[in-house]
Structure formats: structure tokens, C-alpha cells
Short mmCIF file of C-alpha atoms and ligand atoms in Angstrom, two decimals:
data_model
loop_
_atom_site.label_atom_id
_atom_site.label_comp_id
_atom_site.label_asym_id
_atom_site.label_seq_id
_atom_site.Cartn_x
_atom_site.Cartn_y
_atom_site.Cartn_z
CA MET A 122 0.00 0.00 0.00
CA ASN A 123 2.81 2.43 0.84
CA ASP A 124 4.10 2.87 -2.68
CA THR A 125 0.65 3.76 -3.91
CA TYR A 126 0.10 6.02 -0.94
CA ASP A 127 2.01 8.93 -2.55
CA LYS A 128 0.06 8.64 -5.76
CA HIS A 129 -3.33 7.82 -4.34
CA ILE A 130 -4.62 10.08 -1.65
CA LEU A 131 -7.77 8.03 -1.52
CA GLU A 132 -8.60 4.44 -2.23
CA VAL A 133 -11.81 2.54 -1.69
CA SER A 134 -11.96 -1.22 -1.86
CA ASN A 135 -14.92 -3.55 -1.82
CA LEU A 136 -16.96 -0.75 -0.36
CA CYS A 137 -20.56 -1.62 0.49
CA LYS A 138 -23.37 0.30 2.10
CA ILE A 139 -26.66 -1.38 2.85
CA TYR A 140 -29.44 0.72 4.30
CA HIS A 141 -32.18 -0.97 6.31
CA LYS A 142 -35.71 0.30 6.15
CA GLY A 143 -37.84 -1.93 8.31
CA LYS A 144 -37.24 -5.43 6.97
CA ILE A 145 -36.13 -4.20 3.58
CA GLU A 146 -32.47 -4.02 2.68
CA ILE A 147 -31.39 -1.30 0.29
CA PRO A 148 -27.92 -1.91 -1.11
CA ALA A 149 -26.96 1.67 -2.05
CA VAL A 150 -23.25 1.01 -2.73
CA LYS A 151 -22.21 -2.43 -3.92
CA ASP A 152 -18.63 -3.57 -3.87
CA ILE A 153 -16.97 -0.44 -5.24
CA SER A 154 -13.19 -0.44 -5.60
CA TYR A 155 -11.39 2.61 -6.95
CA LYS A 156 -8.06 4.39 -6.58
CA PHE A 157 -8.22 8.16 -6.70
CA HIS A 158 -5.06 9.79 -8.00
CA ASN A 159 -3.74 12.87 -6.19
CA GLY A 160 -4.53 16.13 -7.86
CA GLN A 161 -7.17 14.78 -10.21
CA ILE A 162 -10.73 15.84 -10.80
CA ILE A 163 -12.99 12.81 -10.75
CA SER A 164 -16.68 13.00 -11.53
CA ILE A 165 -19.33 10.55 -10.39
CA VAL A 166 -22.34 10.29 -12.65
CA GLY A 167 -25.38 8.03 -12.71
CA LYS A 168 -29.14 8.07 -12.50
CA SER A 169 -31.00 9.28 -9.45
CA GLY A 170 -30.73 6.64 -6.74
CA SER A 171 -27.57 5.05 -8.19
CA GLY A 172 -25.60 5.68 -4.98
CA LYS A 173 -23.61 8.83 -5.84
CA SER A 174 -24.36 10.77 -2.67
CA THR A 175 -24.00 7.65 -0.55
CA LEU A 176 -20.50 7.06 -1.93
CA LEU A 177 -19.52 10.69 -1.32
CA ASN A 178 -20.97 10.68 2.20
CA LEU A 179 -19.08 7.50 3.08
CA ILE A 180 -15.81 9.07 1.93
CA GLY A 181 -16.66 12.29 3.77
CA GLY A 182 -17.23 10.37 6.99
CA LEU A 183 -20.86 11.53 7.18
CA ASP A 184 -22.11 7.98 6.89
CA VAL A 185 -20.70 4.62 7.96
CA ALA A 186 -19.96 1.84 5.48
CA THR A 187 -21.37 -1.65 5.96
CA SER A 188 -18.15 -3.29 4.80
CA GLY A 189 -15.00 -2.65 2.81
CA GLN A 190 -12.20 -0.14 3.16
CA ILE A 191 -11.76 3.58 2.66
CA LEU A 192 -8.10 4.47 2.81
CA ILE A 193 -7.45 8.16 2.99
CA ASN A 194 -3.94 9.43 3.42
CA GLY A 195 -3.05 5.83 4.29
CA LYS A 196 -5.60 5.36 7.09
CA ASP A 197 -8.73 3.27 7.04
CA LEU A 198 -11.68 5.51 7.70
CA ILE A 199 -13.84 2.58 8.71
CA LYS A 200 -11.51 1.76 11.59
CA MET A 201 -11.17 5.31 12.84
CA SER A 202 -12.24 6.31 16.33
CA ARG A 203 -14.80 9.07 16.71
CA TYR A 204 -12.02 11.50 17.43
CA GLU A 205 -10.03 10.50 14.34
CA LEU A 206 -13.18 10.75 12.27
CA ALA A 207 -13.75 14.28 13.52
CA LEU A 208 -10.19 15.16 12.49
CA HIS A 209 -10.80 13.54 9.10
CA ARG A 210 -13.87 15.70 8.57
CA ARG A 211 -12.05 18.79 9.72
CA PHE A 212 -8.69 18.51 7.97
CA LEU A 213 -8.68 15.89 5.24
CA VAL A 214 -11.90 16.48 3.37
CA GLY A 215 -13.93 19.56 2.55
CA MET A 216 -17.54 19.12 1.50
CA VAL A 217 -19.87 21.24 -0.59
CA PHE A 218 -23.49 20.49 -1.37
CA GLN A 219 -26.18 21.57 -3.80
CA SER A 220 -28.00 23.51 -1.07
CA PHE A 221 -24.88 25.39 0.18
CA ASN A 222 -25.65 24.59 3.87
CA LEU A 223 -24.46 27.99 5.08
CA ILE A 224 -25.45 29.43 8.45
CA HIS A 225 -28.15 31.94 7.60
CA SER A 226 -27.70 34.24 10.57
CA ARG A 227 -23.99 34.73 9.84
CA ASN A 228 -22.36 36.72 7.09
CA ALA A 229 -19.88 35.30 4.57
CA LEU A 230 -16.87 36.19 6.70
CA GLN A 231 -18.41 34.61 9.83
CA ASN A 232 -19.36 31.43 7.98
CA VAL A 233 -15.71 30.98 7.07
CA THR A 234 -14.23 32.11 10.42
CA LEU A 235 -16.37 29.50 12.16
CA ALA A 236 -14.75 26.72 10.11
CA LEU A 237 -11.33 28.20 10.94
CA ALA A 238 -12.23 28.19 14.63
CA PHE A 239 -13.11 24.48 14.41
CA GLY A 240 -9.75 23.96 12.72
CA GLY A 241 -7.94 25.54 15.66
CA VAL A 242 -6.84 28.77 13.95
CA PRO A 243 -6.23 31.38 16.66
CA ARG A 244 -8.98 33.99 16.96
CA LYS A 245 -6.70 36.89 16.04
CA ASP A 246 -5.82 35.31 12.67
CA ARG A 247 -9.26 34.13 11.63
CA LYS A 248 -10.68 37.28 10.09
CA GLU A 249 -7.71 37.91 7.86
CA LYS A 250 -7.52 34.27 6.77
CA ALA A 251 -11.29 34.16 6.06
CA ALA A 252 -11.06 37.35 4.01
CA GLU A 253 -8.17 35.83 2.05
CA LEU A 254 -10.16 32.65 1.37
CA LEU A 255 -13.17 34.65 0.24
CA LYS A 256 -10.93 36.74 -1.98
CA SER A 257 -9.56 33.56 -3.55
CA VAL A 258 -13.09 32.65 -4.66
CA GLY A 259 -13.74 36.17 -5.97
CA LEU A 260 -15.89 37.44 -3.11
CA GLU A 261 -13.81 40.22 -1.57
CA GLN A 262 -16.72 42.62 -2.15
CA ARG A 263 -19.27 40.45 -0.28
CA LEU A 264 -17.64 39.73 3.08
CA TYR A 265 -20.46 41.18 5.16
CA HIS A 266 -23.39 39.79 3.18
CA LYS A 267 -25.55 37.13 4.80
CA PRO A 268 -26.51 34.10 2.69
CA ALA A 269 -29.95 35.60 1.87
CA GLU A 270 -28.17 38.67 0.50
CA LEU A 271 -26.02 36.63 -1.88
CA SER A 272 -26.80 35.18 -5.29
CA GLY A 273 -26.77 31.37 -5.59
CA GLY A 274 -23.37 31.42 -7.26
CA GLU A 275 -21.97 33.71 -4.55
CA ALA A 276 -23.40 31.54 -1.78
CA GLN A 277 -21.77 28.50 -3.35
CA ARG A 278 -18.45 30.37 -3.46
CA VAL A 279 -18.76 31.05 0.29
CA ALA A 280 -19.43 27.33 0.81
CA ILE A 281 -16.32 26.50 -1.23
CA ALA A 282 -14.20 29.00 0.74
CA ARG A 283 -15.49 27.44 3.95
CA ALA A 284 -14.77 23.92 2.71
CA LEU A 285 -11.18 24.98 1.95
CA ALA A 286 -10.65 26.72 5.30
CA ASN A 287 -8.51 23.99 6.85
CA ASN A 288 -6.58 23.03 3.71
CA PRO A 289 -8.28 19.71 2.95
CA LYS A 290 -6.58 17.20 0.70
CA VAL A 291 -9.80 16.24 -1.02
CA LEU A 292 -12.80 18.36 -1.93
CA LEU A 293 -16.07 16.43 -2.11
CA ALA A 294 -18.79 18.20 -4.07
CA ASP A 295 -22.33 16.85 -4.32
CA GLU A 296 -24.13 18.51 -7.25
CA LEU A 297 -22.76 21.86 -6.25
CA THR A 298 -24.12 23.47 -9.42
CA GLY A 299 -27.52 21.77 -9.15
CA ASN A 300 -29.28 24.97 -8.05
CA LEU A 301 -27.46 27.31 -10.42
CA ASP A 302 -28.14 28.53 -13.95
CA SER A 303 -25.81 27.35 -16.70
CA SER A 304 -23.50 30.37 -16.87
CA THR A 305 -23.12 30.52 -13.07
CA SER A 306 -22.52 26.76 -13.06
CA LYS A 307 -19.74 27.25 -15.54
CA GLU A 308 -18.12 29.92 -13.35
CA ILE A 309 -18.23 27.63 -10.35
CA ILE A 310 -16.78 24.72 -12.33
CA ASP A 311 -14.02 27.04 -13.64
CA LEU A 312 -13.30 28.03 -10.04
CA LEU A 313 -12.94 24.36 -9.09
CA MET A 314 -10.61 23.77 -12.04
CA ASN A 315 -8.43 26.69 -10.91
CA LEU A 316 -8.32 25.40 -7.34
CA ASN A 317 -7.40 21.99 -8.66
CA LYS A 318 -4.50 23.46 -10.63
CA GLU A 319 -3.27 26.01 -8.09
CA LYS A 320 -3.51 23.87 -4.96
CA ASN A 321 -3.20 20.45 -6.59
CA LEU A 322 -6.49 19.77 -4.84
CA THR A 323 -8.07 16.39 -5.51
CA ILE A 324 -11.72 16.94 -6.37
CA LEU A 325 -14.43 14.35 -6.34
CA MET A 326 -17.67 15.69 -7.70
CA VAL A 327 -21.11 14.25 -8.22
CA THR A 328 -22.97 15.71 -11.15
CA HIS A 329 -25.91 15.08 -13.44
CA ASP A 330 -24.17 16.99 -16.18
CA ILE A 331 -22.28 14.33 -18.13
CA GLU A 332 -20.96 16.80 -20.72
CA THR A 333 -19.30 18.91 -18.04
CA ALA A 334 -18.04 15.79 -16.27
CA GLU A 335 -16.35 14.62 -19.45
CA ARG A 336 -14.98 18.06 -20.25
CA VAL A 337 -13.41 18.88 -16.91
CA SER A 338 -12.51 15.64 -15.21
CA ASP A 339 -9.55 13.30 -15.49
CA ASN A 340 -11.83 10.36 -14.88
CA VAL A 341 -15.56 9.73 -14.83
CA ILE A 342 -17.01 7.06 -12.58
CA ARG A 343 -20.35 5.79 -13.84
CA LEU A 344 -22.62 4.27 -11.23
CA LYS A 345 -25.60 2.04 -11.83
CA ASP A 346 -27.54 0.48 -8.95
CA GLY A 347 -24.63 1.14 -6.60
CA MET A 348 -21.99 -0.39 -8.86
CA VAL A 349 -19.29 1.09 -11.08
CA ILE A 350 -20.09 0.31 -14.69
CA SER A 351 -16.98 1.86 -16.21
CA ASP A 352 -14.44 4.59 -15.49
N1 LIG B 680 -30.72 7.06 4.86
C1 LIG B 680 -31.22 6.20 3.97
N2 LIG B 680 -32.01 5.17 4.35
C2 LIG B 680 -32.50 4.30 3.46
N3 LIG B 680 -32.23 4.33 2.15
C3 LIG B 680 -31.44 5.33 1.70
C4 LIG B 680 -30.89 6.32 2.57
N4 LIG B 680 -30.14 7.17 1.85
C5 LIG B 680 -30.23 6.75 0.58
N5 LIG B 680 -31.01 5.65 0.48
C6 LIG B 680 -31.28 4.88 -0.75
O1 LIG B 680 -30.04 4.51 -1.33
C7 LIG B 680 -30.05 4.63 -2.73
C8 LIG B 680 -28.93 5.56 -3.20
O2 LIG B 680 -29.22 6.88 -2.77
P1 LIG B 680 -28.28 8.12 -3.12
O3 LIG B 680 -28.78 9.27 -2.36
O4 LIG B 680 -26.86 7.73 -2.92
O5 LIG B 680 -28.55 8.31 -4.69
P2 LIG B 680 -27.98 9.41 -5.69
O6 LIG B 680 -27.29 8.69 -6.79
O7 LIG B 680 -27.23 10.44 -4.94
O8 LIG B 680 -29.35 10.04 -6.28
P3 LIG B 680 -29.70 11.57 -6.71
O9 LIG B 680 -29.12 11.77 -8.06
O10 LIG B 680 -31.20 11.55 -6.75
O11 LIG B 680 -29.17 12.49 -5.67
C9 LIG B 680 -31.44 5.13 -3.09
O12 LIG B 680 -32.20 4.03 -3.51
C10 LIG B 680 -31.99 5.70 -1.80
O13 LIG B 680 -33.38 5.57 -1.73
MG1 LIG B 681 -27.56 12.48 -4.54
#
């Protein structure tokens, strides 16, 4: 494993997730194995219900796998203690979602400073660092706007800045352009491509937009009924 460890920040093997609803078993992810190369953009596509979000949530540590392995930075997520899992969520992965998930009562700057606080950045440094992050996503003119006072594209930029606050190795994006019009979507995708290049950030994104997936990503994972059909 160690020789691949430099090349592959993330590796899943024989990953399975079965949900239980009453007596019914729902196999959402079925025996997925995949090595994610450092610094690549990888898209996950597939019909609704094919397991895309489940796969992303397992890797993000938001959900617990039924069996298999998720090796991130050489450690198996499935064997991590609660504390290690919290560190994983804080420092190794950043997550962005279709619905932004910002805190509505806080402005852009505060949404980002909060993530920095969780990451242990000293209070005196947070504001400057948050402003820098927001500048890097093109929002230096919107620091004091609350989410309701931002456009969808701007709100998603705040969410991206927040996800990057603690320098994650992998950015996980679940349909982050799903609520945006096509030109705003393109801007957000361009932003991701720049971050990928500038920071060598590994990006794993779920999308319904196969054309964009094929245009921007190094690899496309196609899911059907929880299984990879090709990559
Ligand atoms: N918490 C849950 N409990 C039970 N079943 C679930 C749960 N979450 C997801 N599922 C089921 O698992 C399957 C995969 O769901 P998932 O959300 O991963 O699909 P998806 O590919 O992201 O779909 P979409 O494109 O609609 O977002 C679906 O059949 C769904 O109904
Ligand atoms: Mg989904």
C-alpha cells in the first residue's frame, strides 16, 4: 500500500453500504473499488438513486460503510475512532453540497471564520484568513453579506471557501451546481478547475451533467444500482 500512498490520496476497496428500512435491505453502494489519484478531478455520474451521494458521504465520513475499506492518506476511515473521524472531517476532506448549507444568521466572513475556529486557527488570525479565502473565490466585495443577500453562485463560493478553510486534501462536491443557472454553473466549475490546478487539490464531484463531467474531469465514474459500470 505504501508505494501507492504517494500517488493515491484516496482508495476505496470492496466498499458496500446497505441501508435498512424496516425489513427491507437497500444496497446503495455495492462492492466499489477505486483508486483516486492525487490532484485529479474525478466525476461521479449516474441516475437518481444510483448511490452517488452515498459514496460521497461515506468518503466524507458523514455515513458509515457496511463493509469494505476507505483508505485516505493511508488510514482506514472505517476503523477510525470518533475523534479520528472528527479530524478527518475537519482537515482531510472539505464538503460542498447543492444547497450550500451555510449558516443563515452569519455573514460570509463569519461562515468561514467558524470553520477556521473548528480547525484551531487562533482567533486573532481568523478574520484575515477568512477574508483571504473569500478573496480567492472572488468574493472580496461580499464579506459582510448574509446568505440571503447573496446570489446562488456567490453563496456556493462562500461554501467553497469554507470547505477549503482547513486546507483539505480532497474536496467532495455533491451537485454543487444543481441549483445554479448554466452560466453561473460554468463559473463555479471554472473556479474548481483553478483550485485543482493552483492547490493540486483532488476533487471528487457528483454531477448530473455528463458533458461537463467529461470536459473537466480526469476520470468519470459511472454508477448504476450502486456499482461502477466503467471509469
Ligand atoms: N438514509 C437512507 N435510508 C435508506 N435508504 C437510503 C438512505 N439514503 C439513501 N437511500 C437509498 O439509497 C439509494 C442511493 O441513494 P443516493 O442518495 O446515494 O442516490 P444518488 O445517486 O445520490 O441520487 P440523486 O441523483 O437523486 O441524488 C437510493 O435508492 C436511496 O433511496
Ligand atoms: Mg444524490
